[in-house]
Amino acid sequence: NTAMAAQMTDAHRRFLQVLMSHGIMEGSEARKLHRRCCEIHKVYYAHDKLDDFIRTINSHLQPLFMQIRKGMSEGDGRVHYALVNLAETEITKMASDYTENELELFRKAMDLIILSENGFASSTDILNLTDQLKTKKMKKKEAEQVLKVFVEDKWLSERNGEYTLHTRCIIEMEQYILSNYQDVARKCNICHSLAIQSQVCESCGIAMHLPCVRKYFRAQTEPRCPQCNDFWSSDIP
C-alpha cells in the first residue's frame, strides 16, 4: 500500500460498530448510516462516496483480517454490505458458536441447497438427515430449533418451509463454497459472483441469478442464452 491509508475518523468507527452489530446491512440502510455517521461527527459527506468511505475502513481492518464486502441478495438483487472475517475459514468461525452436530447439520443442509436445482432445500429433506449425523444423533424437534437459530444468525433464510443460504452466508462463504464444491458451485454469467438460487441453461449449463435473469432478458425480444445463444427454456421471473 504505497499511499498512506486515509485516516479513520469517528464517523468511520461508528459506521463499523453499527455494521458489526448487524453483521449485514442492505445498501439503502448502509447509505443512510453513512450519512448519519458523517453528520453526527461533522465529517465531510458526499452521497456517492460510500464505497470510498468503506475502502478507508477496510484499509484499517486489514491487519485484523476483517473486511467489509459488498454482495447481492439473490432474491431481489439488492446490494448488501457484510463484515467478513478473513482469518478463519467461515466453518471454523461457526465452530465457536455451534456444537459439532449442529455444524454437521448445517454442512448437510448446505450440501442439499448447493446440489439442488434451484438453490433451495425443504425442511423435510433437511430434517430427514438427522438420522445420518455421524457426530451425535439429533431428534427432529431439536433439529427444527437448530434451523431456527441458523435463520436468526443469518446463515440460512427460510420461506414457506424452504431453506436457502442467507445473503450474509453467501458473501462470507463464497470462497469456501467455490473451493469445496468445485464441480457444482457456479458463478453467475452476468455478475460473476456465486449463484445459489439460479436458473441454468439446458444447453450449455451456465447459471444466472434470478435478478440477473430478469435484468438481462428485459431488453431482449426473445430470451436466448448469453453464452450459447440457445433459447432460454426457464420461465423468466
Short mmCIF file of C-alpha atoms in Angstrom, two decimals, residues 42-172:
data_model
loop_
_atom_site.label_atom_id
_atom_site.label_comp_id
_atom_site.label_asym_id
_atom_site.label_seq_id
_atom_site.Cartn_x
_atom_site.Cartn_y
_atom_site.Cartn_z
CA LYS A 42 -19.17 16.60 11.36
CA VAL A 43 -17.13 14.77 8.74
CA TYR A 44 -17.30 15.68 5.03
CA TYR A 45 -20.18 13.74 3.47
CA ALA A 46 -20.86 13.02 -0.21
CA HIS A 47 -23.72 10.71 -1.10
CA ASP A 48 -21.77 8.93 -3.84
CA LYS A 49 -18.70 8.27 -1.68
CA LEU A 50 -19.90 5.30 0.39
CA ASP A 51 -17.52 2.87 -1.34
CA ASP A 52 -14.56 5.21 -0.69
CA PHE A 53 -15.69 5.56 2.91
CA ILE A 54 -15.75 1.75 3.23
CA ARG A 55 -12.37 1.44 1.49
CA THR A 56 -10.87 3.62 4.23
CA ILE A 57 -12.37 1.36 6.92
CA ASN A 58 -11.11 -1.72 5.06
CA SER A 59 -7.55 -0.41 4.88
CA HIS A 60 -7.58 -0.20 8.69
CA LEU A 61 -9.25 -3.59 9.10
CA GLN A 62 -6.59 -5.33 7.01
CA PRO A 63 -4.21 -6.13 9.92
CA LEU A 64 -7.20 -7.61 11.77
CA PHE A 65 -8.06 -9.88 8.82
CA MET A 66 -11.50 -8.37 8.54
CA GLN A 67 -13.18 -6.76 5.56
CA ILE A 68 -16.47 -5.13 4.65
CA ARG A 69 -17.66 -6.82 1.49
CA LYS A 70 -20.38 -5.95 -0.95
CA GLY A 71 -22.73 -8.65 -2.23
CA MET A 72 -26.15 -9.14 -3.73
CA SER A 73 -29.34 -10.61 -2.34
CA GLU A 74 -30.26 -13.48 -4.64
CA GLY A 75 -33.95 -12.93 -4.05
CA ASP A 76 -34.30 -9.32 -5.13
CA GLY A 77 -30.87 -8.34 -6.45
CA ARG A 78 -30.32 -5.63 -3.84
CA VAL A 79 -26.80 -4.72 -2.79
CA HIS A 80 -25.78 -5.64 0.76
CA TYR A 81 -22.68 -4.96 2.85
CA ALA A 82 -21.37 -7.56 5.27
CA LEU A 83 -18.46 -7.65 7.67
CA VAL A 84 -16.37 -10.70 6.84
CA ASN A 85 -13.68 -12.44 8.85
CA LEU A 86 -10.80 -13.44 6.57
CA ALA A 87 -8.62 -15.07 9.21
CA GLU A 88 -10.61 -18.20 9.83
CA THR A 89 -12.48 -20.19 7.29
CA GLU A 90 -16.12 -19.48 7.97
CA ILE A 91 -16.87 -23.03 9.07
CA THR A 92 -14.25 -22.76 11.82
CA LYS A 93 -15.70 -19.42 12.78
CA MET A 94 -19.10 -21.07 13.15
CA ALA A 95 -17.44 -23.76 15.26
CA SER A 96 -17.12 -21.31 18.14
CA ASP A 97 -20.90 -20.71 18.09
CA TYR A 98 -22.33 -24.17 17.47
CA THR A 99 -21.85 -27.74 18.67
CA GLU A 100 -20.31 -30.34 16.38
CA ASN A 101 -23.58 -31.98 15.45
CA GLU A 102 -25.24 -28.62 14.78
CA LEU A 103 -22.36 -27.78 12.43
CA GLU A 104 -22.72 -31.14 10.75
CA LEU A 105 -26.41 -30.45 10.22
CA PHE A 106 -25.52 -27.07 8.70
CA ARG A 107 -22.99 -28.67 6.34
CA LYS A 108 -25.54 -31.25 5.25
CA ALA A 109 -28.18 -28.56 4.69
CA MET A 110 -25.64 -26.60 2.69
CA ASP A 111 -24.92 -29.69 0.56
CA LEU A 112 -28.61 -30.09 -0.20
CA ILE A 113 -29.03 -26.40 -1.08
CA ILE A 114 -25.96 -26.22 -3.31
CA LEU A 115 -26.68 -29.52 -5.06
CA SER A 116 -30.34 -28.64 -5.63
CA GLU A 117 -31.75 -27.44 -8.93
CA ASN A 118 -32.98 -24.08 -7.66
CA GLY A 119 -30.91 -23.32 -4.57
CA PHE A 120 -33.49 -24.43 -2.01
CA ALA A 121 -33.87 -27.43 0.29
CA SER A 122 -37.12 -28.32 2.04
CA SER A 123 -37.21 -28.58 5.82
CA THR A 124 -38.45 -32.16 5.40
CA ASP A 125 -35.35 -33.12 3.42
CA ILE A 126 -33.04 -31.38 5.89
CA LEU A 127 -34.76 -32.97 8.91
CA ASN A 128 -34.51 -36.39 7.29
CA LEU A 129 -30.73 -36.04 7.50
CA THR A 130 -30.76 -36.03 11.29
CA ASP A 131 -30.52 -39.85 11.38
CA GLN A 132 -27.32 -39.70 9.32
CA LEU A 133 -25.36 -37.40 11.64
CA LYS A 134 -22.03 -39.02 12.48
CA THR A 135 -21.08 -36.74 15.37
CA LYS A 136 -24.14 -37.21 17.57
CA LYS A 137 -27.72 -38.05 16.69
CA MET A 138 -30.28 -35.27 16.90
CA LYS A 139 -34.03 -35.53 17.37
CA LYS A 140 -36.14 -33.86 14.68
CA LYS A 141 -37.66 -31.46 17.23
CA GLU A 142 -34.15 -30.45 18.26
CA ALA A 143 -33.08 -30.04 14.63
CA GLU A 144 -36.06 -27.75 13.97
CA GLN A 145 -34.82 -25.48 16.77
CA VAL A 146 -31.29 -25.51 15.37
CA LEU A 147 -32.58 -24.49 11.92
CA LYS A 148 -34.42 -21.59 13.58
CA VAL A 149 -31.15 -20.46 15.15
CA PHE A 150 -29.34 -20.69 11.78
CA VAL A 151 -32.02 -18.39 10.37
CA GLU A 152 -31.77 -15.95 13.31
CA ASP A 153 -27.98 -15.90 12.97
CA LYS A 154 -28.31 -15.19 9.21
CA TRP A 155 -26.64 -18.35 7.90
CA LEU A 156 -29.85 -19.65 6.35
CA SER A 157 -33.04 -17.95 5.25
CA GLU A 158 -36.40 -19.65 5.09
CA ARG A 159 -39.52 -19.18 3.00
CA ASN A 160 -42.57 -21.45 3.30
CA GLY A 161 -40.56 -24.34 4.71
CA GLU A 162 -37.85 -24.00 2.05
CA TYR A 163 -34.33 -23.07 3.13
CA THR A 164 -31.58 -21.34 1.19
CA LEU A 165 -28.28 -19.66 2.11
CA HIS A 166 -28.67 -16.19 3.61
CA THR A 167 -27.05 -13.31 1.70
CA ARG A 168 -24.61 -12.87 4.57
CA CYS A 169 -23.63 -16.53 4.36
CA ILE A 170 -23.01 -16.26 0.60
CA ILE A 171 -20.87 -13.13 1.00
CA GLU A 172 -18.89 -14.74 3.81
#
